[in-house]
Tab-separated table of C-alpha atoms in Angstrom:
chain	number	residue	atom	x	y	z
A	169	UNK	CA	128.407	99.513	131.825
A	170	UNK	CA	128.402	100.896	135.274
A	171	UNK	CA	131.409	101.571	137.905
A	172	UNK	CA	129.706	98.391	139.995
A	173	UNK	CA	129.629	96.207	136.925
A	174	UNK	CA	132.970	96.785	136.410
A	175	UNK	CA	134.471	96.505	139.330
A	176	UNK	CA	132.556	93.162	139.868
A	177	UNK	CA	134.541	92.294	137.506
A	178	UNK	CA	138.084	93.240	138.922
A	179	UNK	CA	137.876	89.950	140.813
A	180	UNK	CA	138.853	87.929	137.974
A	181	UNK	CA	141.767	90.162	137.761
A	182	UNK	CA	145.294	88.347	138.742
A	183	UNK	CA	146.711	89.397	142.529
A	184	UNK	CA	149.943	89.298	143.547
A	185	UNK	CA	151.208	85.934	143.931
A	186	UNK	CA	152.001	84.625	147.242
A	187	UNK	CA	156.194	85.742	146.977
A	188	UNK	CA	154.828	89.656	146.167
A	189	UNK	CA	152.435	89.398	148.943
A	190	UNK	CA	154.993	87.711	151.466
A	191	UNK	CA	157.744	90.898	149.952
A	192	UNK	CA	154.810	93.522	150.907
A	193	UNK	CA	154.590	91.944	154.210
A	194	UNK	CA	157.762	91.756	155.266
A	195	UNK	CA	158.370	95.823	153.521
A	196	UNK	CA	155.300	96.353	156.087
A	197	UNK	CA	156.806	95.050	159.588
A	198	UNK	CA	158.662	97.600	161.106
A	199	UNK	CA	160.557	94.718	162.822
A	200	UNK	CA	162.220	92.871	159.935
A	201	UNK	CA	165.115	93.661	159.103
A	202	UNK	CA	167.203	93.558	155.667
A	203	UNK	CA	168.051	89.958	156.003
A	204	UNK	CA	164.914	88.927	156.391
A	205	UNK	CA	163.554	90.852	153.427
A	206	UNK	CA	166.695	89.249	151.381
A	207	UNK	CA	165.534	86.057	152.084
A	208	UNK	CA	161.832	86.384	150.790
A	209	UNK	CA	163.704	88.042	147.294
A	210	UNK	CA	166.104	84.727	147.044
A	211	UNK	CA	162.673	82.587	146.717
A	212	UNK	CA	162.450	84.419	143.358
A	213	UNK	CA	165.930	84.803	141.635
A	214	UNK	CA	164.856	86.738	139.008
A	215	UNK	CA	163.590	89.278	141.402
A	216	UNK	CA	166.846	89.437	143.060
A	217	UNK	CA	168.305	90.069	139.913
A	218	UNK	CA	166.443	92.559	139.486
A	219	UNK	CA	167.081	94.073	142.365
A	220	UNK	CA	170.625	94.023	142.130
A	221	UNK	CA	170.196	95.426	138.520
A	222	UNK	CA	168.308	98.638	140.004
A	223	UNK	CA	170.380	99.214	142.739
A	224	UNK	CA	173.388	99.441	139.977
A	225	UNK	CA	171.721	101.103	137.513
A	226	UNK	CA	172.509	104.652	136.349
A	227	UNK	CA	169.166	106.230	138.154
A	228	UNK	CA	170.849	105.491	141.550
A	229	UNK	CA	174.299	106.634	140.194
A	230	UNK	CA	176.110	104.719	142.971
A	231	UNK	CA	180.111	105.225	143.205
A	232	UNK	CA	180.635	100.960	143.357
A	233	UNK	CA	178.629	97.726	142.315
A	234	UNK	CA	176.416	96.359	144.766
A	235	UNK	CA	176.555	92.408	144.568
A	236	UNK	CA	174.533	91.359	148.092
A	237	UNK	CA	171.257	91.284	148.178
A	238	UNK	CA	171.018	92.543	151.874
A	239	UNK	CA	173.094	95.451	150.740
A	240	UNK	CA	170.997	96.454	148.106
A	241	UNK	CA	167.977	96.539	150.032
A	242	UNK	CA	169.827	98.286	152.716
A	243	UNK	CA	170.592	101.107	150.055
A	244	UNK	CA	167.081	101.189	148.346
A	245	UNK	CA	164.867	100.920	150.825
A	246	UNK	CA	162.175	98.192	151.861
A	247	UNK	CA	159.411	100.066	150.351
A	248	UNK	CA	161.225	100.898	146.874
A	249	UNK	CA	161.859	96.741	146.680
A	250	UNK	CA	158.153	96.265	147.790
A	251	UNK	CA	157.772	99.047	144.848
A	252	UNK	CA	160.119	96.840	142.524
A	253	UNK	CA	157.846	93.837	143.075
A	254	UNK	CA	154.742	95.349	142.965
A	255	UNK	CA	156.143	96.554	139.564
A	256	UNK	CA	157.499	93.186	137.930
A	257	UNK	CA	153.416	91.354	138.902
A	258	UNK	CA	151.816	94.507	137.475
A	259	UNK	CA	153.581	94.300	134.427
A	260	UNK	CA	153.794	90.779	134.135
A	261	UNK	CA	150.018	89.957	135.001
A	262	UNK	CA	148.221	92.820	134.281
A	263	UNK	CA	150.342	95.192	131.102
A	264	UNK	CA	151.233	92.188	128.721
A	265	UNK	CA	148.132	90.262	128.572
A	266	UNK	CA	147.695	88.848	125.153
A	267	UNK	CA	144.692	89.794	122.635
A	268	UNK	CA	144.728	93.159	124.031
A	269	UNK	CA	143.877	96.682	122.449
A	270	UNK	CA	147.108	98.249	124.081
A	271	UNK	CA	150.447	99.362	123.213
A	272	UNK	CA	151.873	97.992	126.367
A	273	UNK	CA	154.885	99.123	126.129
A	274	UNK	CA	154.280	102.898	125.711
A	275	UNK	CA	151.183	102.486	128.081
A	276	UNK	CA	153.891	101.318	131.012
A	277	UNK	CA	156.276	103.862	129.771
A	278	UNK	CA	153.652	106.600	130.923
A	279	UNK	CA	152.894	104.607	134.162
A	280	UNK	CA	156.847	104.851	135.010
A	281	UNK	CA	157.110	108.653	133.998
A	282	UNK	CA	154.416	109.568	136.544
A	283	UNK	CA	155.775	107.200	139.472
A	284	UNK	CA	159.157	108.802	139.031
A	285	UNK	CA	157.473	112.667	138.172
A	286	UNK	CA	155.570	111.802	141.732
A	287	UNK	CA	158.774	111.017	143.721
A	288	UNK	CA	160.786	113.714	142.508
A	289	UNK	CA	157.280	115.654	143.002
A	290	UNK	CA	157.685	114.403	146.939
A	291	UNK	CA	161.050	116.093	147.422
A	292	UNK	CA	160.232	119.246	145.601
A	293	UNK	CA	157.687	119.822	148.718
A	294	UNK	CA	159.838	117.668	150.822
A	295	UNK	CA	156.888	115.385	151.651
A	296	UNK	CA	159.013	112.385	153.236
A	297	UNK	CA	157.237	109.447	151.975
A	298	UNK	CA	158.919	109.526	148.591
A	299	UNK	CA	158.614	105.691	148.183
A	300	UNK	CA	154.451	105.786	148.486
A	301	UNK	CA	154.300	108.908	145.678
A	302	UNK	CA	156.508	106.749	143.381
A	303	UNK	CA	153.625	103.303	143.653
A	304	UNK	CA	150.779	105.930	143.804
A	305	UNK	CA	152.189	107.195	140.886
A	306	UNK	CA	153.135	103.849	139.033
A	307	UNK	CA	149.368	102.799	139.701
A	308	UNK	CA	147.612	105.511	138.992
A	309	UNK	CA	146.154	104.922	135.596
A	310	UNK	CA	145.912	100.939	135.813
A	311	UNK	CA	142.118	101.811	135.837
A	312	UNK	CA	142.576	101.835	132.153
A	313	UNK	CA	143.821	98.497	131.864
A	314	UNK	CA	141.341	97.413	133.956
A	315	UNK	CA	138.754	98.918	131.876
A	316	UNK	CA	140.456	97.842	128.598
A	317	UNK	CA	140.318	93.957	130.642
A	318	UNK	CA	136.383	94.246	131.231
A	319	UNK	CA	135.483	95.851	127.728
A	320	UNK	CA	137.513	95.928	125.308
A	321	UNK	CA	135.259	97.381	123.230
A	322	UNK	CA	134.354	100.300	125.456
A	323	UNK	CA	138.333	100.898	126.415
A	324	UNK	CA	138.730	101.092	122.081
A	325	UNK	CA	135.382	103.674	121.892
A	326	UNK	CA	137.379	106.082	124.783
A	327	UNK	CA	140.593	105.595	122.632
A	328	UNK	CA	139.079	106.933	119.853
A	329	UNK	CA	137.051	109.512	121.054
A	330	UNK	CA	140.268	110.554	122.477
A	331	UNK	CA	141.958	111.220	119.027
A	332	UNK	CA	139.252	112.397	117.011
A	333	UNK	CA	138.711	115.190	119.317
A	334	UNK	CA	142.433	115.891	121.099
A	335	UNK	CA	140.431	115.217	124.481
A	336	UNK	CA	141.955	113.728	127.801
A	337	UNK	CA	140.748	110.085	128.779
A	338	UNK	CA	139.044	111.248	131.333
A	339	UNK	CA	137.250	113.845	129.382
A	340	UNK	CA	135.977	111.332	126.911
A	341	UNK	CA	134.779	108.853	129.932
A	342	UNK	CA	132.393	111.980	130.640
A	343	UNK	CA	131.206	112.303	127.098
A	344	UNK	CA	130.570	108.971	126.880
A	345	UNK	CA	128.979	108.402	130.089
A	346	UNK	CA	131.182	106.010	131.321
A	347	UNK	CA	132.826	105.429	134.676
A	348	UNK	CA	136.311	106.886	135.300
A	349	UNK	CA	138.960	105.356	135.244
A	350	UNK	CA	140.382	107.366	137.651
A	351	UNK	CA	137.387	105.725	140.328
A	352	UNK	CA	138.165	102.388	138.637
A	353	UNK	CA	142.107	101.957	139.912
A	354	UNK	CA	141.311	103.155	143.408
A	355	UNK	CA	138.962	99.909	143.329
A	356	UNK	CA	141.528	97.989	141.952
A	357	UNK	CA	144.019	99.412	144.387
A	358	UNK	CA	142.091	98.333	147.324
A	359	UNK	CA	141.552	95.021	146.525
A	360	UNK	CA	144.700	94.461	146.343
A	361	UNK	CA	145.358	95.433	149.917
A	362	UNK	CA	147.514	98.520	149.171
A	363	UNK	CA	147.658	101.745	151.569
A	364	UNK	CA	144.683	103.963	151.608
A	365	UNK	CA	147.108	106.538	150.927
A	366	UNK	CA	147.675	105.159	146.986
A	367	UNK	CA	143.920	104.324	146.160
A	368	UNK	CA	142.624	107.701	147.441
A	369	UNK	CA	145.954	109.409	145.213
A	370	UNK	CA	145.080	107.069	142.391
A	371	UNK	CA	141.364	108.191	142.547
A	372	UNK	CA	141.354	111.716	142.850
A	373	UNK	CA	144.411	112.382	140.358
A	374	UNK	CA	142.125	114.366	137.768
A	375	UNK	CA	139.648	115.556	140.296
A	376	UNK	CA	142.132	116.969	143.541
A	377	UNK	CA	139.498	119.255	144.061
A	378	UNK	CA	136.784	116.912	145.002
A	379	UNK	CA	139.335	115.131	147.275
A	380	UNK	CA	140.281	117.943	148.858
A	381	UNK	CA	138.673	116.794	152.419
A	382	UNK	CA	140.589	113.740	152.495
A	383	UNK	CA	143.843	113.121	154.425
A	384	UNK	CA	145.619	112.769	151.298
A	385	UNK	CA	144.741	115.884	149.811
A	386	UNK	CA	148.959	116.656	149.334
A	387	UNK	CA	149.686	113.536	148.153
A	388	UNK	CA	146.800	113.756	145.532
A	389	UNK	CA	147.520	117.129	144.285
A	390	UNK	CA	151.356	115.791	143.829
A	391	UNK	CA	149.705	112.944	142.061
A	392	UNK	CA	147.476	115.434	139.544
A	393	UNK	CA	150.353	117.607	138.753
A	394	UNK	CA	153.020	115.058	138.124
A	395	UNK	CA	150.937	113.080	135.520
A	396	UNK	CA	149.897	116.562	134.066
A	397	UNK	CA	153.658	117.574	133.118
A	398	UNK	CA	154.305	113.615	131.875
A	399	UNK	CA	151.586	114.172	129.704
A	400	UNK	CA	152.493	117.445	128.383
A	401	UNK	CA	155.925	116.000	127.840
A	402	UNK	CA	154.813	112.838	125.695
A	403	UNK	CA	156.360	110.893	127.856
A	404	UNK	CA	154.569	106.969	127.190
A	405	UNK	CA	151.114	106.774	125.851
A	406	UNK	CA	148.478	107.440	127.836
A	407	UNK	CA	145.850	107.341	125.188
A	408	UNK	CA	145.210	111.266	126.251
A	409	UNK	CA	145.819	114.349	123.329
A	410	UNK	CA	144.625	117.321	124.781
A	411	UNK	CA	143.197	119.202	127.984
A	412	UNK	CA	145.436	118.732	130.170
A	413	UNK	CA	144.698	121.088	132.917
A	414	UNK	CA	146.552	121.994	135.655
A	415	UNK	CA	144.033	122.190	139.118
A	416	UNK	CA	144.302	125.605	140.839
A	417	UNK	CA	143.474	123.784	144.347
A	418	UNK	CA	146.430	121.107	143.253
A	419	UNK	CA	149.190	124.518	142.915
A	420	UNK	CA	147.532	126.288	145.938
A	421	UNK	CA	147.935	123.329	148.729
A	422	UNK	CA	151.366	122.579	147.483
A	423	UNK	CA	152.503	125.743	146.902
A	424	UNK	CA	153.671	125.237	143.623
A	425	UNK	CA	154.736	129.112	141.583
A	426	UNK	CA	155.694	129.309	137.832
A	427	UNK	CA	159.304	129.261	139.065
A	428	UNK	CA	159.420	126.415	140.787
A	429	UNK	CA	157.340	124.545	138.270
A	430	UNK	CA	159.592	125.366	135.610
A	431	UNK	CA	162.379	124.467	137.632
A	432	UNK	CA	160.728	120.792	138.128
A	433	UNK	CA	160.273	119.951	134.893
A	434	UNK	CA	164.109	120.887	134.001
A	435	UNK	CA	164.757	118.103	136.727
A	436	UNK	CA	162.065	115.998	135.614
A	437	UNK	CA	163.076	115.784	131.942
A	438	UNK	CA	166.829	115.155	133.568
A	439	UNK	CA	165.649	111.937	136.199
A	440	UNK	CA	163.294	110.350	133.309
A	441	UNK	CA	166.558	110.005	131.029
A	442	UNK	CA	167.506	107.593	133.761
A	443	UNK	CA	164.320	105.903	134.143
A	444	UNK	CA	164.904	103.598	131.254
A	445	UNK	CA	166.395	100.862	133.449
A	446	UNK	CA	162.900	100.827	135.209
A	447	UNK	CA	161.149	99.695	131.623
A	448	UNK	CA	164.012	97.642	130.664
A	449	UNK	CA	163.584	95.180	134.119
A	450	UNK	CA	159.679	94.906	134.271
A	451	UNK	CA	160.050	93.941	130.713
A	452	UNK	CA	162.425	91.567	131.291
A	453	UNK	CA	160.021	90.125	133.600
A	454	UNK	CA	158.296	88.331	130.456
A	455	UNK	CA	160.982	87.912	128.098
């Protein structure tokens, strides 16, 4: 099957419903303010209960409980709520689909270790869009579940070729001449409307290299590193075992030494201890 083929297929895929896409709106406008993104949450009380749960939680370490909803988005940010929502749907729609090949859970685990790898990634280099690197990295691999939507059959053959020879996904795609799925969740990414900034991160995050022309080449390259450390860490399933390589170009533009590597992953291995409050609410978002 070819990348058109299966990305004539991603329109049968679920979008955000119209609450999530309302939430990204209002995140968007640089004139609302945190009352009006409070009162888009309220239309969905679980959301605001999950909001209030992850402004609480032990990964934000605050010194009091937060019990307004205007509050807590004050604290966390319009984009890390629009990040919140854009979490629950992709879980809920897209990650617990029944009669499906996956293990969902450890597939979403890896997805949360790379959005969080990605924003602590964005200080380390003190990029200031933090909030973008964490959805970039959330999304970057939800080419596989669209594949594993499309084919299942194909999604299972790349599994297995995967184990049998301790190979990367991607590497397998290649020896199976099929699309990757790297190419596949920037197409999924922009039909759902998100930044150019996460589809071209999503799509170059094994290749920074060939990206390295675009105006994302930084964000990218934090992209490609953070999911190689999750990786090498066993952090989730990613249905990789082997060659993980780290891109040369990806260490040069950021600047990245064996010091301050090793020095990320000390923190990394620290902030994803914290992260399970992340799993626990998207997962509550089907219970």
């Amino acid at each position: 099957m070819k990348l058109e083929e299966i990305i004539a297929k991603v329109e049968e895929l679920p979008t955000p419903d119209p609450i999530v896409q309302k939430i990204i709106a209002v995140a968007s406008d640089p004139n609302a303010s945190a009352k009006d993104l409070a009162d888009v949450i309220k239309l969905d009380p679980s959301l605001s209960v999950r909001v209030l749960r992850l402004v609480n939680s032990a990964y934000y370490g605050l010194p009091r409980k937060i019990a307004q909803l205007s509050e807590a988005v004050m604290i966390l940010g319009f984009k890390t709520v629009r990040n919140l929502a854009l979490s629950v749907f992709t879980y809920s729609s897209l990650v617990r689909r029944k009669r499906s090949t996956i293990d969902h859970t450890a597939l979403w685990k890896h997805f949360i270790g790379v959005a969080v790898a990605s924003e602590l990634m964005a200080q380390l280099v003190g990029y200031p869009n933090k909030e973008e690197l964490f959805v970039a990295g959330l999304l970057h691999d939800i080419g596989k579940v669209t594949l594993e939507f499309v084919s299942p059959e194909m999604f299972a053959a790349v599994a297995k070729l995967t184990k049998t020879l301790k190979i990367s996904f991607f590497e397998a795609e290649k020896k199976l001449n099929l699309p990757n799925h790297a190419l596949i969740s920037m197409k999924t990414i922009e039909r759902w409307g998100l930044p150019e900034l996460v589809s071209q991160a999503c799509g170059g995050h094994h290749t920074p290299e060939s990206f390295s022309e675009s105006l994302y080449s930084d964000v990218i390259s934090m992209i490609h590193v953070s999911d190689f450390f999750v990786n090498t860490i066993n952090y989730g399933e990613s249905y990789s075992y082997g060659g993980f390589v780290l891109s040369p170009h990806a260490l040069n533009l950021l600047g990245l030494k064996p010091r301050i590597l090793t020095n990320y992953l000390k923190k990394l291995k620290e902030k994803l201890m914290t992260a399970d409050e992340f799993l626990k609410i998207e997962q509550e978002a089907v219970s």
